[in-house]
Amino acid sequence: MTQDVEMKEQQQQPSNSTTSSSPSTFHHLKEIASLIETGAYAKEARRIVRAVRLTMTLRRKLKASVLSAFLNFALSAGSEPFNRLISYLPKEDAHEMEVDSVTSVTQAPAKYPLPELEIYCYLLVLIFLIDQKKYNEAKTCSSASIARLKNLNRRTVDVLASRLYSYYSLSYELTGDLAEIRGNLLALHRVATLRHDELGQETLLNLLLRNYLHYNLYDQAEKLRSKAPRFEAHSNQQFCRYLFYLGKIRTIQLEYTDAKESLLQAARKAPAAALGFRVLCNKWAVIVRLLLGEIPERTVFMQKGMENALRPYFELTNAVRIGDLELFKSIAEKFSSTFNADRTLNLIVRLRHNVIRTGLRNISISYSRISLADVAKKLRLDSANPVAEAESIVAKAIRDGAIDATLDHANGWMVSKETGDIYSTNEPQIAFNSRIAFCLNMHNEAVRALRFPPNSHKEKESAEKRRERQQQEQELAKHIAEEDDDEF
């Protein structure tokens, strides 16, 4: 028995050593701070981008104790930024603080911290407050960070500033005060334009469009979008958001073809982790395609993780495909709360005419001649004079080219013409042309997204360097071949 106890104790010892040797959250934050310092001194924005990306992976591990320790490390104790930021954090017991962070606080902080580190501290505290649902404190913190940013004009701060702009808008949106900061966002966009901060311009333009669309100010959003300077996209996420907002504006303006292209492109370019964004893009794209008279494929509604969210739109699509007006009304009433939350209810009201037109097309295919009274009965028109309404609907469908038929006003009939060969028309050519244009567009975007090392075309390799490189490659190939032989 004693030997078993000793064996268990020996087995537990390595596990304790591995847990103690694993780096803590505070240790990771210190590494990120050193990365920011290196990027600031070398004036390399890509290092700041990497630091922000690493921070997002630590987001769920942030605690008040870790943040207070990091503020002690990065900022001068007693300074104005330190006192302001430490006041937003809740006070925790001393035993909750990590061991690594407590020992690291004793290190002497920098007397004159870099502006990049100060802004990074603002960003960390703001993320923590939003995650803890302390929205009023987040509003105050974000306003203070924006006031500090206005006094800084450094290109290495631009990446951190773009993130702060996003959380600044989010904190006010969560408290229902989004309209208050519209003037500030416009002023910040003007400053970013003057400073040639293209990433800031992208972010602020999207925030302004979101601000306008939140209050259904589509005309103002379109005016801003058309007058804002355009340039090559720097952030894929911001470009996806811009395409989504552009698709919404085009949909309200009845420009369904352009809206469909923007929404589908936004859904395709969005990262796989952004499931909620892709679901929203697909919802709007489904409505736009239905308004165009298209029926989305079933695979659109069966994408992984989207089945439940797109279920109301699947049933709505089925009602439009059948052309059943009663079924369409019942589905619109059943899921009205969902459509209201998605802000698509007004668009669904527009679909009534498409449902009637689809039903009329099915009738014209099934019957060579049918009375207008029977057409009104099959379409389930509930107006005071259904025959007159059916006659106007049929006349408009014939004028728009939706059906190939004629009206016999004397006898009150709709007479369908024989369906011709579609391949004798220009429709196949138009379809192939749109597909080819889509493929060429995707190819051009892929070419533009390629990255090359800077000044690679200017640097010419000397003969000596070429010989050294070839010799190193030969040695490496020989070493790999020897390793392969050893494995066998």
PDB file of C-alpha atoms in Angstrom, residues 132-338:
ATOM      1  CA  GLN A 132     -18.587  41.955 -18.620  1.00  0.00           C
ATOM      2  CA  LYS A 133     -21.724  43.831 -19.889  1.00  0.00           C
ATOM      3  CA  LYS A 134     -20.745  47.036 -18.081  1.00  0.00           C
ATOM      4  CA  TYR A 135     -21.915  49.211 -20.949  1.00  0.00           C
ATOM      5  CA  ASN A 136     -22.067  52.574 -19.148  1.00  0.00           C
ATOM      6  CA  GLU A 137     -18.447  52.247 -17.984  1.00  0.00           C
ATOM      7  CA  ALA A 138     -17.549  51.111 -21.505  1.00  0.00           C
ATOM      8  CA  LYS A 139     -19.124  54.285 -22.914  1.00  0.00           C
ATOM      9  CA  THR A 140     -17.059  56.462 -20.588  1.00  0.00           C
ATOM     10  CA  CYS A 141     -13.860  54.530 -21.317  1.00  0.00           C
ATOM     11  CA  SER A 142     -14.389  54.629 -25.089  1.00  0.00           C
ATOM     12  CA  SER A 143     -15.073  58.376 -25.046  1.00  0.00           C
ATOM     13  CA  ALA A 144     -11.849  58.944 -23.089  1.00  0.00           C
ATOM     14  CA  SER A 145      -9.873  56.786 -25.530  1.00  0.00           C
ATOM     15  CA  ILE A 146     -11.258  58.692 -28.554  1.00  0.00           C
ATOM     16  CA  ALA A 147     -10.358  62.016 -26.907  1.00  0.00           C
ATOM     17  CA  ARG A 148      -6.805  60.717 -26.428  1.00  0.00           C
ATOM     18  CA  LEU A 149      -6.615  59.475 -30.018  1.00  0.00           C
ATOM     19  CA  LYS A 150      -7.429  62.914 -31.422  1.00  0.00           C
ATOM     20  CA  ASN A 151      -4.074  64.180 -30.106  1.00  0.00           C
ATOM     21  CA  LEU A 152      -2.044  61.398 -31.755  1.00  0.00           C
ATOM     22  CA  ASN A 153      -0.877  61.336 -35.364  1.00  0.00           C
ATOM     23  CA  ARG A 154       1.235  58.180 -35.689  1.00  0.00           C
ATOM     24  CA  ARG A 155       0.789  55.568 -38.398  1.00  0.00           C
ATOM     25  CA  THR A 156       1.545  52.753 -35.958  1.00  0.00           C
ATOM     26  CA  VAL A 157      -1.477  53.819 -33.881  1.00  0.00           C
ATOM     27  CA  ASP A 158      -3.865  53.516 -36.838  1.00  0.00           C
ATOM     28  CA  VAL A 159      -4.424  49.754 -36.401  1.00  0.00           C
ATOM     29  CA  LEU A 160      -5.280  50.120 -32.707  1.00  0.00           C
ATOM     30  CA  ALA A 161      -7.378  53.210 -33.454  1.00  0.00           C
ATOM     31  CA  SER A 162      -9.539  51.332 -35.966  1.00  0.00           C
ATOM     32  CA  ARG A 163     -10.377  48.735 -33.295  1.00  0.00           C
ATOM     33  CA  LEU A 164     -11.164  51.465 -30.781  1.00  0.00           C
ATOM     34  CA  TYR A 165     -13.544  53.125 -33.255  1.00  0.00           C
ATOM     35  CA  SER A 166     -15.460  49.855 -33.589  1.00  0.00           C
ATOM     36  CA  TYR A 167     -15.823  49.339 -29.834  1.00  0.00           C
ATOM     37  CA  TYR A 168     -16.638  53.034 -29.377  1.00  0.00           C
ATOM     38  CA  SER A 169     -19.625  52.649 -31.701  1.00  0.00           C
ATOM     39  CA  LEU A 170     -20.580  49.272 -30.201  1.00  0.00           C
ATOM     40  CA  SER A 171     -20.684  50.604 -26.630  1.00  0.00           C
ATOM     41  CA  TYR A 172     -23.062  53.390 -27.656  1.00  0.00           C
ATOM     42  CA  GLU A 173     -25.178  51.007 -29.733  1.00  0.00           C
ATOM     43  CA  LEU A 174     -25.585  48.619 -26.791  1.00  0.00           C
ATOM     44  CA  THR A 175     -26.897  51.479 -24.630  1.00  0.00           C
ATOM     45  CA  GLY A 176     -29.238  52.790 -27.352  1.00  0.00           C
ATOM     46  CA  ASP A 177     -27.387  56.099 -27.813  1.00  0.00           C
ATOM     47  CA  LEU A 178     -25.966  55.521 -31.284  1.00  0.00           C
ATOM     48  CA  ALA A 179     -27.255  58.818 -32.679  1.00  0.00           C
ATOM     49  CA  GLU A 180     -25.180  60.815 -30.159  1.00  0.00           C
ATOM     50  CA  ILE A 181     -21.830  59.926 -31.738  1.00  0.00           C
ATOM     51  CA  ARG A 182     -22.716  60.505 -35.396  1.00  0.00           C
ATOM     52  CA  GLY A 183     -21.099  63.948 -35.385  1.00  0.00           C
ATOM     53  CA  ASN A 184     -17.964  62.564 -33.712  1.00  0.00           C
ATOM     54  CA  LEU A 185     -17.713  59.748 -36.270  1.00  0.00           C
ATOM     55  CA  LEU A 186     -17.998  62.231 -39.143  1.00  0.00           C
ATOM     56  CA  ALA A 187     -15.262  64.392 -37.588  1.00  0.00           C
ATOM     57  CA  LEU A 188     -13.025  61.339 -37.065  1.00  0.00           C
ATOM     58  CA  HIS A 189     -13.589  60.262 -40.678  1.00  0.00           C
ATOM     59  CA  ARG A 190     -12.568  63.720 -41.873  1.00  0.00           C
ATOM     60  CA  VAL A 191      -9.387  63.608 -39.761  1.00  0.00           C
ATOM     61  CA  ALA A 192      -8.557  60.090 -41.001  1.00  0.00           C
ATOM     62  CA  THR A 193      -8.970  61.279 -44.604  1.00  0.00           C
ATOM     63  CA  LEU A 194      -6.630  64.235 -44.038  1.00  0.00           C
ATOM     64  CA  ARG A 195      -4.048  61.955 -42.417  1.00  0.00           C
ATOM     65  CA  HIS A 196      -4.326  59.341 -45.222  1.00  0.00           C
ATOM     66  CA  ASP A 197      -5.327  56.726 -42.645  1.00  0.00           C
ATOM     67  CA  GLU A 198      -7.034  54.344 -45.087  1.00  0.00           C
ATOM     68  CA  LEU A 199      -7.801  51.622 -42.525  1.00  0.00           C
ATOM     69  CA  GLY A 200      -9.424  54.240 -40.276  1.00  0.00           C
ATOM     70  CA  GLN A 201     -11.413  55.584 -43.238  1.00  0.00           C
ATOM     71  CA  GLU A 202     -12.706  52.074 -44.028  1.00  0.00           C
ATOM     72  CA  THR A 203     -13.719  51.412 -40.432  1.00  0.00           C
ATOM     73  CA  LEU A 204     -15.353  54.806 -39.867  1.00  0.00           C
ATOM     74  CA  LEU A 205     -17.239  54.682 -43.173  1.00  0.00           C
ATOM     75  CA  ASN A 206     -18.751  51.327 -42.187  1.00  0.00           C
ATOM     76  CA  LEU A 207     -19.612  52.636 -38.718  1.00  0.00           C
ATOM     77  CA  LEU A 208     -21.331  55.668 -40.241  1.00  0.00           C
ATOM     78  CA  LEU A 209     -23.279  53.499 -42.686  1.00  0.00           C
ATOM     79  CA  ARG A 210     -24.332  51.251 -39.792  1.00  0.00           C
ATOM     80  CA  ASN A 211     -25.344  54.349 -37.826  1.00  0.00           C
ATOM     81  CA  TYR A 212     -27.535  55.651 -40.645  1.00  0.00           C
ATOM     82  CA  LEU A 213     -29.073  52.262 -41.447  1.00  0.00           C
ATOM     83  CA  HIS A 214     -29.855  51.667 -37.756  1.00  0.00           C
ATOM     84  CA  TYR A 215     -32.272  54.605 -37.947  1.00  0.00           C
ATOM     85  CA  ASN A 216     -33.446  53.765 -41.516  1.00  0.00           C
ATOM     86  CA  LEU A 217     -31.719  56.837 -42.999  1.00  0.00           C
ATOM     87  CA  TYR A 218     -30.985  55.170 -46.331  1.00  0.00           C
ATOM     88  CA  ASP A 219     -30.791  58.370 -48.397  1.00  0.00           C
ATOM     89  CA  GLN A 220     -28.156  59.904 -46.106  1.00  0.00           C
ATOM     90  CA  ALA A 221     -26.216  56.633 -46.112  1.00  0.00           C
ATOM     91  CA  GLU A 222     -26.172  56.540 -49.925  1.00  0.00           C
ATOM     92  CA  LYS A 223     -25.065  60.187 -50.137  1.00  0.00           C
ATOM     93  CA  LEU A 224     -22.184  59.540 -47.744  1.00  0.00           C
ATOM     94  CA  ARG A 225     -21.185  56.332 -49.527  1.00  0.00           C
ATOM     95  CA  SER A 226     -21.170  57.964 -52.963  1.00  0.00           C
ATOM     96  CA  LYS A 227     -19.114  60.978 -51.805  1.00  0.00           C
ATOM     97  CA  ALA A 228     -16.612  59.101 -49.610  1.00  0.00           C
ATOM     98  CA  PRO A 229     -13.188  58.429 -51.194  1.00  0.00           C
ATOM     99  CA  ARG A 230     -12.677  54.868 -52.447  1.00  0.00           C
ATOM    100  CA  PHE A 231      -9.390  52.956 -52.494  1.00  0.00           C
ATOM    101  CA  GLU A 232      -8.046  49.422 -52.347  1.00  0.00           C
ATOM    102  CA  ALA A 233      -9.481  47.483 -49.399  1.00  0.00           C
ATOM    103  CA  HIS A 234      -7.010  46.937 -46.528  1.00  0.00           C
ATOM    104  CA  SER A 235      -9.168  44.758 -44.264  1.00  0.00           C
ATOM    105  CA  ASN A 236     -11.227  41.847 -45.557  1.00  0.00           C
ATOM    106  CA  GLN A 237     -13.632  42.131 -42.623  1.00  0.00           C
ATOM    107  CA  GLN A 238     -14.296  45.816 -43.280  1.00  0.00           C
ATOM    108  CA  PHE A 239     -14.751  45.151 -46.996  1.00  0.00           C
ATOM    109  CA  CYS A 240     -17.336  42.432 -46.209  1.00  0.00           C
ATOM    110  CA  ARG A 241     -19.234  44.836 -43.968  1.00  0.00           C
ATOM    111  CA  TYR A 242     -19.166  47.507 -46.661  1.00  0.00           C
ATOM    112  CA  LEU A 243     -20.573  45.062 -49.241  1.00  0.00           C
ATOM    113  CA  PHE A 244     -23.357  44.064 -46.837  1.00  0.00           C
ATOM    114  CA  TYR A 245     -24.373  47.669 -46.140  1.00  0.00           C
ATOM    115  CA  LEU A 246     -24.181  48.443 -49.869  1.00  0.00           C
ATOM    116  CA  GLY A 247     -26.453  45.471 -50.564  1.00  0.00           C
ATOM    117  CA  LYS A 248     -29.014  46.717 -48.034  1.00  0.00           C
ATOM    118  CA  ILE A 249     -29.003  50.213 -49.546  1.00  0.00           C
ATOM    119  CA  ARG A 250     -29.383  48.848 -53.079  1.00  0.00           C
ATOM    120  CA  THR A 251     -32.270  46.620 -51.954  1.00  0.00           C
ATOM    121  CA  ILE A 252     -34.223  49.522 -50.490  1.00  0.00           C
ATOM    122  CA  GLN A 253     -33.558  51.513 -53.684  1.00  0.00           C
ATOM    123  CA  LEU A 254     -35.071  48.646 -55.782  1.00  0.00           C
ATOM    124  CA  GLU A 255     -31.725  47.928 -57.472  1.00  0.00           C
ATOM    125  CA  TYR A 256     -32.029  44.206 -56.865  1.00  0.00           C
ATOM    126  CA  THR A 257     -29.388  42.960 -59.317  1.00  0.00           C
ATOM    127  CA  ASP A 258     -26.589  45.048 -57.758  1.00  0.00           C
ATOM    128  CA  ALA A 259     -27.871  44.203 -54.273  1.00  0.00           C
ATOM    129  CA  LYS A 260     -27.743  40.475 -55.016  1.00  0.00           C
ATOM    130  CA  GLU A 261     -24.135  40.678 -56.227  1.00  0.00           C
ATOM    131  CA  SER A 262     -23.030  42.658 -53.155  1.00  0.00           C
ATOM    132  CA  LEU A 263     -24.777  40.391 -50.640  1.00  0.00           C
ATOM    133  CA  LEU A 264     -23.556  37.142 -52.192  1.00  0.00           C
ATOM    134  CA  GLN A 265     -20.005  38.508 -52.402  1.00  0.00           C
ATOM    135  CA  ALA A 266     -20.140  39.567 -48.737  1.00  0.00           C
ATOM    136  CA  ALA A 267     -21.349  36.107 -47.695  1.00  0.00           C
ATOM    137  CA  ARG A 268     -18.632  34.416 -49.776  1.00  0.00           C
ATOM    138  CA  LYS A 269     -15.764  36.617 -48.561  1.00  0.00           C
ATOM    139  CA  ALA A 270     -16.755  36.515 -44.871  1.00  0.00           C
ATOM    140  CA  PRO A 271     -14.548  34.298 -42.657  1.00  0.00           C
ATOM    141  CA  ALA A 272     -15.950  30.930 -41.586  1.00  0.00           C
ATOM    142  CA  ALA A 273     -15.925  31.997 -37.917  1.00  0.00           C
ATOM    143  CA  ALA A 274     -18.348  34.884 -38.619  1.00  0.00           C
ATOM    144  CA  LEU A 275     -21.420  32.635 -38.685  1.00  0.00           C
ATOM    145  CA  GLY A 276     -23.900  35.306 -37.581  1.00  0.00           C
ATOM    146  CA  PHE A 277     -22.749  37.699 -40.301  1.00  0.00           C
ATOM    147  CA  ARG A 278     -23.003  35.038 -43.010  1.00  0.00           C
ATOM    148  CA  VAL A 279     -26.497  34.074 -41.831  1.00  0.00           C
ATOM    149  CA  LEU A 280     -27.634  37.702 -42.067  1.00  0.00           C
ATOM    150  CA  CYS A 281     -26.134  38.061 -45.553  1.00  0.00           C
ATOM    151  CA  ASN A 282     -27.917  34.910 -46.694  1.00  0.00           C
ATOM    152  CA  LYS A 283     -31.252  36.099 -45.297  1.00  0.00           C
ATOM    153  CA  TRP A 284     -31.101  39.337 -47.261  1.00  0.00           C
ATOM    154  CA  ALA A 285     -29.777  37.547 -50.363  1.00  0.00           C
ATOM    155  CA  VAL A 286     -32.710  35.099 -50.286  1.00  0.00           C
ATOM    156  CA  ILE A 287     -35.232  37.958 -50.143  1.00  0.00           C
ATOM    157  CA  VAL A 288     -33.490  39.835 -52.962  1.00  0.00           C
ATOM    158  CA  ARG A 289     -33.400  36.736 -55.166  1.00  0.00           C
ATOM    159  CA  LEU A 290     -37.117  36.171 -54.549  1.00  0.00           C
ATOM    160  CA  LEU A 291     -37.813  39.783 -55.495  1.00  0.00           C
ATOM    161  CA  LEU A 292     -35.859  39.201 -58.708  1.00  0.00           C
ATOM    162  CA  GLY A 293     -38.121  36.243 -59.514  1.00  0.00           C
ATOM    163  CA  GLU A 294     -35.443  33.636 -58.751  1.00  0.00           C
ATOM    164  CA  ILE A 295     -35.881  30.627 -56.479  1.00  0.00           C
ATOM    165  CA  PRO A 296     -32.790  29.932 -54.296  1.00  0.00           C
ATOM    166  CA  GLU A 297     -31.451  26.382 -54.260  1.00  0.00           C
ATOM    167  CA  ARG A 298     -32.195  24.108 -51.314  1.00  0.00           C
ATOM    168  CA  THR A 299     -28.464  23.897 -50.512  1.00  0.00           C
ATOM    169  CA  VAL A 300     -28.531  27.588 -49.507  1.00  0.00           C
ATOM    170  CA  PHE A 301     -30.791  26.735 -46.560  1.00  0.00           C
ATOM    171  CA  MET A 302     -28.904  23.565 -45.597  1.00  0.00           C
ATOM    172  CA  GLN A 303     -25.510  25.141 -44.913  1.00  0.00           C
ATOM    173  CA  LYS A 304     -23.798  23.967 -41.759  1.00  0.00           C
ATOM    174  CA  GLY A 305     -24.997  25.870 -38.694  1.00  0.00           C
ATOM    175  CA  MET A 306     -27.627  27.877 -40.623  1.00  0.00           C
ATOM    176  CA  GLU A 307     -30.550  25.421 -40.855  1.00  0.00           C
ATOM    177  CA  ASN A 308     -32.550  26.755 -37.895  1.00  0.00           C
ATOM    178  CA  ALA A 309     -31.840  30.435 -38.608  1.00  0.00           C
ATOM    179  CA  LEU A 310     -32.898  30.131 -42.265  1.00  0.00           C
ATOM    180  CA  ARG A 311     -35.958  27.935 -41.614  1.00  0.00           C
ATOM    181  CA  PRO A 312     -38.504  30.824 -41.861  1.00  0.00           C
ATOM    182  CA  TYR A 313     -36.961  31.937 -45.151  1.00  0.00           C
ATOM    183  CA  PHE A 314     -37.048  28.384 -46.473  1.00  0.00           C
ATOM    184  CA  GLU A 315     -40.799  28.128 -45.826  1.00  0.00           C
ATOM    185  CA  LEU A 316     -41.293  31.582 -47.340  1.00  0.00           C
ATOM    186  CA  THR A 317     -39.364  30.514 -50.458  1.00  0.00           C
ATOM    187  CA  ASN A 318     -41.529  27.404 -50.729  1.00  0.00           C
ATOM    188  CA  ALA A 319     -44.706  29.529 -50.627  1.00  0.00           C
ATOM    189  CA  VAL A 320     -43.342  31.831 -53.355  1.00  0.00           C
ATOM    190  CA  ARG A 321     -42.279  28.846 -55.488  1.00  0.00           C
ATOM    191  CA  ILE A 322     -45.755  27.320 -55.315  1.00  0.00           C
ATOM    192  CA  GLY A 323     -47.487  30.659 -55.843  1.00  0.00           C
ATOM    193  CA  ASP A 324     -49.937  30.102 -52.960  1.00  0.00           C
ATOM    194  CA  LEU A 325     -51.035  33.482 -51.612  1.00  0.00           C
ATOM    195  CA  GLU A 326     -52.799  32.081 -48.525  1.00  0.00           C
ATOM    196  CA  LEU A 327     -49.750  30.053 -47.513  1.00  0.00           C
ATOM    197  CA  PHE A 328     -47.563  33.117 -48.043  1.00  0.00           C
ATOM    198  CA  LYS A 329     -49.771  35.235 -45.736  1.00  0.00           C
ATOM    199  CA  SER A 330     -49.840  32.577 -43.004  1.00  0.00           C
ATOM    200  CA  ILE A 331     -46.024  32.195 -43.059  1.00  0.00           C
ATOM    201  CA  ALA A 332     -45.546  35.988 -42.985  1.00  0.00           C
ATOM    202  CA  GLU A 333     -47.797  36.197 -39.896  1.00  0.00           C
ATOM    203  CA  LYS A 334     -46.263  33.134 -38.231  1.00  0.00           C
ATOM    204  CA  PHE A 335     -42.669  34.442 -38.432  1.00  0.00           C
ATOM    205  CA  SER A 336     -43.436  38.164 -38.252  1.00  0.00           C
ATOM    206  CA  SER A 337     -41.348  38.590 -35.080  1.00  0.00           C
ATOM    207  CA  THR A 338     -38.316  36.986 -36.802  1.00  0.00           C
TER     208      THR A 338
END
